[in-house]
mmCIF file of C-alpha atoms in Angstrom:
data_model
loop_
_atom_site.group_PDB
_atom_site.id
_atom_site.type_symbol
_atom_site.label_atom_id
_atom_site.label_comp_id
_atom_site.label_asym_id
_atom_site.label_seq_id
_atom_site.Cartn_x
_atom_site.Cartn_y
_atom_site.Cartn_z
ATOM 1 C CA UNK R 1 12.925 -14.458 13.411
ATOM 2 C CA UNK R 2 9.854 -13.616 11.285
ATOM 3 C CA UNK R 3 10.355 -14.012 7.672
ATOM 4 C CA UNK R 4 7.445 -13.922 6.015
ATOM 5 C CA UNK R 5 6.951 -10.415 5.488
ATOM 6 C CA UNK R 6 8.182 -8.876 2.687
ATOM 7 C CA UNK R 7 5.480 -5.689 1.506
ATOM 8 C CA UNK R 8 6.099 -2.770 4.081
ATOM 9 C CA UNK R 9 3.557 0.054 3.610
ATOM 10 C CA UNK R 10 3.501 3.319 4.886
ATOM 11 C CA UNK R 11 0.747 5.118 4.831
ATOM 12 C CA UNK R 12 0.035 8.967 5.070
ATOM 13 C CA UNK R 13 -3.305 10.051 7.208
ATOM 14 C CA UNK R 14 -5.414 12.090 5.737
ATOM 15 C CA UNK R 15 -5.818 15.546 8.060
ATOM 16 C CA UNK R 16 -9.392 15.416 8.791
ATOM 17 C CA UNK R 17 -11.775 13.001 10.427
ATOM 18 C CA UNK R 18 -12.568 10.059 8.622
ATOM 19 C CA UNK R 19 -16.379 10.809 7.181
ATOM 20 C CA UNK R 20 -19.297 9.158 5.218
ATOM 21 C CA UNK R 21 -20.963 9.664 2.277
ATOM 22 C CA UNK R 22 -24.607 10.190 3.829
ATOM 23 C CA UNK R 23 -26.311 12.456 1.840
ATOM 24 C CA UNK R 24 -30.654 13.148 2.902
ATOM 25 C CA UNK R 25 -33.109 14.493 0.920
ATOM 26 C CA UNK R 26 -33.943 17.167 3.820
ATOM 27 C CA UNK R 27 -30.324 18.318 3.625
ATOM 28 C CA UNK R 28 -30.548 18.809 -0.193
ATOM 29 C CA UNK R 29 -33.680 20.952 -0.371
ATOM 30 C CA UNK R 30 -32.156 23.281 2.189
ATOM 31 C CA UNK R 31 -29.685 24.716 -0.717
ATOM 32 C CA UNK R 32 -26.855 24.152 1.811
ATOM 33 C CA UNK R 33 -25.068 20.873 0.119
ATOM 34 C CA UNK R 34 -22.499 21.218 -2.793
ATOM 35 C CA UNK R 35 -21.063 18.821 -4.304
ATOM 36 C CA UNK R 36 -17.366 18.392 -5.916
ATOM 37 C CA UNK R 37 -16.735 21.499 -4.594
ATOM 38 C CA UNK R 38 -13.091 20.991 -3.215
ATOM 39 C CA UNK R 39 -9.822 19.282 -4.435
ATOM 40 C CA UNK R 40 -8.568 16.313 -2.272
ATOM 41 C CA UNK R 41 -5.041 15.606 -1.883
ATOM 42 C CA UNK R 42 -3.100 12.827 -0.118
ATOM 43 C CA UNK R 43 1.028 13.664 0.958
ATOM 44 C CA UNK R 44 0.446 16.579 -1.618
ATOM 45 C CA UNK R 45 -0.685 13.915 -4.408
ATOM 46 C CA UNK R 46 -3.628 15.393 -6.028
ATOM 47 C CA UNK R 47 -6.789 12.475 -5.424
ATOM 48 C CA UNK R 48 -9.666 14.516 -6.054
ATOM 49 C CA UNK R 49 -10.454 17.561 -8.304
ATOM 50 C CA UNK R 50 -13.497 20.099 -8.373
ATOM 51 C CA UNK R 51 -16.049 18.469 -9.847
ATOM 52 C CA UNK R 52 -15.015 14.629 -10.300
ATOM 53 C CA UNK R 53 -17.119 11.900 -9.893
ATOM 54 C CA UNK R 54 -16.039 8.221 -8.849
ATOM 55 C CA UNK R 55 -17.725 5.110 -10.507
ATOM 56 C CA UNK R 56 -18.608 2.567 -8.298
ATOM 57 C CA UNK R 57 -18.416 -1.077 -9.157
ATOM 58 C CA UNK R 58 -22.097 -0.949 -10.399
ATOM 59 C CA UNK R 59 -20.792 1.438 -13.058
ATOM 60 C CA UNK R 60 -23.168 4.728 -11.156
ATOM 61 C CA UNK R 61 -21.337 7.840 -11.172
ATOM 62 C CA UNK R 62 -21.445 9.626 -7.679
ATOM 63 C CA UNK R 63 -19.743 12.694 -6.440
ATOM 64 C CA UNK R 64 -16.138 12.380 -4.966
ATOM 65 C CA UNK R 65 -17.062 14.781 -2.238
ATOM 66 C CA UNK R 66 -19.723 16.791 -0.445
ATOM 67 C CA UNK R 67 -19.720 20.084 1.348
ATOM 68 C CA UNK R 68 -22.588 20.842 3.974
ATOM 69 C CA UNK R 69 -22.645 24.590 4.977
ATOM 70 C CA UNK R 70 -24.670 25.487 8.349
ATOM 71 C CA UNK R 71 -26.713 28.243 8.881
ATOM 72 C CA UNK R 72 -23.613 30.106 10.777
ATOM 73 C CA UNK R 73 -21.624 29.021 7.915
ATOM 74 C CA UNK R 74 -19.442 26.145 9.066
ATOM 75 C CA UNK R 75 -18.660 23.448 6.759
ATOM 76 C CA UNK R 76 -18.880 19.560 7.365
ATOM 77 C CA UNK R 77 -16.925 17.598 4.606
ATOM 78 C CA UNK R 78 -18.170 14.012 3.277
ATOM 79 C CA UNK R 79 -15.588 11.928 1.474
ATOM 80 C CA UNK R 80 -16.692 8.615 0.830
ATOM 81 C CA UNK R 81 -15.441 5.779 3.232
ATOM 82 C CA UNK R 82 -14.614 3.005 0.999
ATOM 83 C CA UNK R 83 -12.445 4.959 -0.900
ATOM 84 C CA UNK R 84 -11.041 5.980 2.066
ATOM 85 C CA UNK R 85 -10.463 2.282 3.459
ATOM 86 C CA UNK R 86 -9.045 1.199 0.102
ATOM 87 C CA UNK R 87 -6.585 4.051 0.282
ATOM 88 C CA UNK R 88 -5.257 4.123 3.740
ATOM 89 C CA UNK R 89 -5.025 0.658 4.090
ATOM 90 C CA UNK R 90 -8.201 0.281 6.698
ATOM 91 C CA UNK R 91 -10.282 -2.530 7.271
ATOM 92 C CA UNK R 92 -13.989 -0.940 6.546
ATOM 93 C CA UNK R 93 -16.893 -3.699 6.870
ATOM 94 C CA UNK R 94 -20.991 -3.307 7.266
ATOM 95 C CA UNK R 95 -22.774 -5.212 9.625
ATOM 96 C CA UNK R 96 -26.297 -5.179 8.311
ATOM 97 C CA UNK R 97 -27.896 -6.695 11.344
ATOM 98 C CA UNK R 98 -26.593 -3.706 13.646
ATOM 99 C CA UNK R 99 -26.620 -1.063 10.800
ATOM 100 C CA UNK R 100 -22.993 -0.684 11.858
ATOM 101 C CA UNK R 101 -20.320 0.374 9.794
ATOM 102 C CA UNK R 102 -16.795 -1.140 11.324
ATOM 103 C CA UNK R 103 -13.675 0.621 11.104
ATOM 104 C CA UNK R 104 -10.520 -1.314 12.184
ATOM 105 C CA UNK R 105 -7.030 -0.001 12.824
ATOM 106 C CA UNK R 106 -4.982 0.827 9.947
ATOM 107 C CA UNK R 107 -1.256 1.138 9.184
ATOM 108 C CA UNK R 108 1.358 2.802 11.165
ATOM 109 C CA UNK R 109 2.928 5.485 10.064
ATOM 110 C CA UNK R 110 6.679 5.084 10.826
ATOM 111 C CA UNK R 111 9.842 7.213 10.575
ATOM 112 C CA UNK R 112 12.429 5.695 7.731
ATOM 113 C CA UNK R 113 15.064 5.532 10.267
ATOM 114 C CA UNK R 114 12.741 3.746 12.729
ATOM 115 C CA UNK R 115 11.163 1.633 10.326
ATOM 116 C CA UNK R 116 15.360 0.662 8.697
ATOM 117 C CA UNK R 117 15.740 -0.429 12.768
ATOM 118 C CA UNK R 118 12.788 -2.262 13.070
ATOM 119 C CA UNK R 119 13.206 -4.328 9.381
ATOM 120 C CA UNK R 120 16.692 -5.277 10.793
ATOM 121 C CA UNK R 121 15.543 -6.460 14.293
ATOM 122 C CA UNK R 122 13.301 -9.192 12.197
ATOM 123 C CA UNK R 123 15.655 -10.364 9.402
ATOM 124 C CA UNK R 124 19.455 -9.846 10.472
ATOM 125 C CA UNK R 125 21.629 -12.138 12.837
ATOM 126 C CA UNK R 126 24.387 -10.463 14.706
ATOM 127 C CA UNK R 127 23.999 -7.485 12.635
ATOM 128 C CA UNK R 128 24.658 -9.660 9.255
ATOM 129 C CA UNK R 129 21.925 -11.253 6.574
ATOM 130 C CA UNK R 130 21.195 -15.038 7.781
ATOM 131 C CA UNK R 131 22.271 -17.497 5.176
ATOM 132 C CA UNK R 132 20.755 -20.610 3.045
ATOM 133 C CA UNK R 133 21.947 -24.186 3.559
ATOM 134 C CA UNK R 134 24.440 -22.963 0.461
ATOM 135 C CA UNK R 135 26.045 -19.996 2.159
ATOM 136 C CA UNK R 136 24.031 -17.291 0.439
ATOM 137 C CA UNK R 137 22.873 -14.724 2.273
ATOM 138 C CA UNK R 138 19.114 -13.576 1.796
ATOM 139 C CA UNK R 139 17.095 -10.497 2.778
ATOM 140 C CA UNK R 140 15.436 -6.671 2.036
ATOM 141 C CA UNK R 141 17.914 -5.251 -0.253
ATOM 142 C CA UNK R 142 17.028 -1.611 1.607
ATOM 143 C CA UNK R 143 19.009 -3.157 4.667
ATOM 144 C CA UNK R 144 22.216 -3.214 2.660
ATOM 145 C CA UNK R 145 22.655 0.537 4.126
ATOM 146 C CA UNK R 146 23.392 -1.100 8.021
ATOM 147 C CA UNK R 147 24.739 -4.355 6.921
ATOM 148 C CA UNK R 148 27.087 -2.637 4.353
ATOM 149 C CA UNK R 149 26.873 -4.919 1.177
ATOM 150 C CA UNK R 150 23.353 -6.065 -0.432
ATOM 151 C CA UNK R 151 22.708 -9.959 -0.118
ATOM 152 C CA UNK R 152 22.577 -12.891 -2.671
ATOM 153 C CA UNK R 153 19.238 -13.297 -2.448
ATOM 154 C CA UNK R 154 16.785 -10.274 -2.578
ATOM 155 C CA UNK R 155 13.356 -10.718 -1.387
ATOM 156 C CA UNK R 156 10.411 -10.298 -3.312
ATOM 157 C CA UNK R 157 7.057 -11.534 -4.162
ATOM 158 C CA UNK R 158 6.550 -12.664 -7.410
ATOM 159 C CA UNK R 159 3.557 -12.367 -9.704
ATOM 160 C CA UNK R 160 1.486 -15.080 -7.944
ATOM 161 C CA UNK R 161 1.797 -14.073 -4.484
ATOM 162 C CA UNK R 162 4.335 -16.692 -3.574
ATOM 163 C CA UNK R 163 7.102 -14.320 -1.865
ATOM 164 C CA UNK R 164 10.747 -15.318 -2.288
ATOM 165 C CA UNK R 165 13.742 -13.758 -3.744
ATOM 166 C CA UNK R 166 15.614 -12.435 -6.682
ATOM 167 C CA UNK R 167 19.406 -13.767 -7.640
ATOM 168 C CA UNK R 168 21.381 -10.612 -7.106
ATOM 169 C CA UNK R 169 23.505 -11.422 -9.685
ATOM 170 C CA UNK R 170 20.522 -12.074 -12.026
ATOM 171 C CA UNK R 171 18.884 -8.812 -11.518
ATOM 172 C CA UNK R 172 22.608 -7.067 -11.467
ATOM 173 C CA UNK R 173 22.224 -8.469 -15.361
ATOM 174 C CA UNK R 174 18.923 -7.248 -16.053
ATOM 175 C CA UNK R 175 19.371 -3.949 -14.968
ATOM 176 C CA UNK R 176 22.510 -3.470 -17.114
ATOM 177 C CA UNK R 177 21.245 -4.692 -19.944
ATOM 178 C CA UNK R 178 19.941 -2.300 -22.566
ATOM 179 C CA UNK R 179 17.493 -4.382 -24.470
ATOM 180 C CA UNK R 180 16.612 -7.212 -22.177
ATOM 181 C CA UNK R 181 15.256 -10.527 -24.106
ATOM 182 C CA UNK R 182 12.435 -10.474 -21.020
ATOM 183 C CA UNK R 183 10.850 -8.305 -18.722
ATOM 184 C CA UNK R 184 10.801 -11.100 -15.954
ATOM 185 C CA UNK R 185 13.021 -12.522 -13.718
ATOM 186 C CA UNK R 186 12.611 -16.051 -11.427
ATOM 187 C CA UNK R 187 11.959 -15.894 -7.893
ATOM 188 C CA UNK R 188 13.200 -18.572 -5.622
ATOM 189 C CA UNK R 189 12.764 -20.168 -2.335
ATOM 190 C CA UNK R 190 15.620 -20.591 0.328
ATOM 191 C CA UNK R 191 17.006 -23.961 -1.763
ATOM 192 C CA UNK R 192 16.780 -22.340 -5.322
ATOM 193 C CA UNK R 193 13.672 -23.652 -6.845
ATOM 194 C CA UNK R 194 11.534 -21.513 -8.811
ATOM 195 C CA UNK R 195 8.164 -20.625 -7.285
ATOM 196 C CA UNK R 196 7.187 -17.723 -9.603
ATOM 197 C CA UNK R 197 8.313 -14.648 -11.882
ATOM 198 C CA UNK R 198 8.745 -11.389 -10.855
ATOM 199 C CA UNK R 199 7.720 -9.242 -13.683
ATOM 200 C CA UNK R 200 9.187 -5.620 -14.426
ATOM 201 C CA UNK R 201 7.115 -2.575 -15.142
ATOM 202 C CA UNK R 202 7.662 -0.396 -18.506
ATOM 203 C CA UNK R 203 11.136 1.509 -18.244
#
């Protein structure tokens, strides 16, 4: 039983083919390129507007996306890769001794009810949380919805990658608290010793 997985992503695909920023001087000087001419939006989150511009690492401003119109008038959109890869959660490398740029498998996108059935297969034991040499029981906190009660011991990752979990009757605290002394809470291992904070956004 596989416990060492604790961030679960699911990520939307974008509707068109992934593309590449290649932009040629040929292209240009034919009048047929424009650029930042469309809005870009991911699950119907705005990404891109009309005329943005993303700044790369180097600090250069370059445009977030690029329309090429034919001479029958079809359109080719560019969107640039990296950003892209970063976003979807795809492995994007360059090979500079084939001129290759490698695109690996990203995440799967899963149904909640699928993805519920699947978390349980890898953490629960005859349908209930598994328990610590102490009796408390330990998992997701979203599997409290099958089980039918949320466990002792919540997993999480704290601030310094170690992953481990929350007391639930620590958080339980937190969260009813209205002016909390600290915006942190201790994460554990299995036999209760403190590996890291997990640290609470504003609100």
């Amino acid at each position: 039983m596989k416990k060492s997985r604790f961030h679960y992503f699911i990520a939307g695909m974008v509707a068109a083919t992934v593309c590449f920023t290649i932009m040629t001087t040929a292209l240009a000087v034919s009048g047929n390129i424009f650029f930042n001419g469309i809005n870009v939006s991911m699950n119907g989150v705005p990404v891109f507007q009309k005329e943005d511009f993303l700044e790369l690492r180097s600090g250069q401003r370059v445009p977030a996306s690029i329309l090429y119109v034919d001479e029958n008038g079809g359109g080719t959109t560019y969107l640039p890769v990296r950003w892209l890869s970063e976003n979807l959660g795809v492995s994007i490398t360059w090979n500079k001794e084939t001129d290759t740029i490698e695109i690996e498998k990203g995440y799967t996108v899963v149904a909640p009810d699928d993805f519920l059935q699947e978390l349980a297969k890898e953490w629960l034991v005859n349908g209930d949380y598994p328990k610590n040499a102490k009796g408390e029981t330990y998992g997701p906190e979203s599997l409290e919805s099958i089980v039918g009660y949320p466990p002792d011991l919540i997993a999480a990752a704290a601030t310094n990658g170690q992953e481990g979990y929350l007391r639930r009757s620590e958080l339980a605290e937190y969260l009813s608290s209205d002016s909390p002394q600290d915006n942190s809470l201790p994460v554990y291992d299995l036999d209760g010793n403190v590996i890291g904070e997990f640290i609470f956004g504003n609100g």
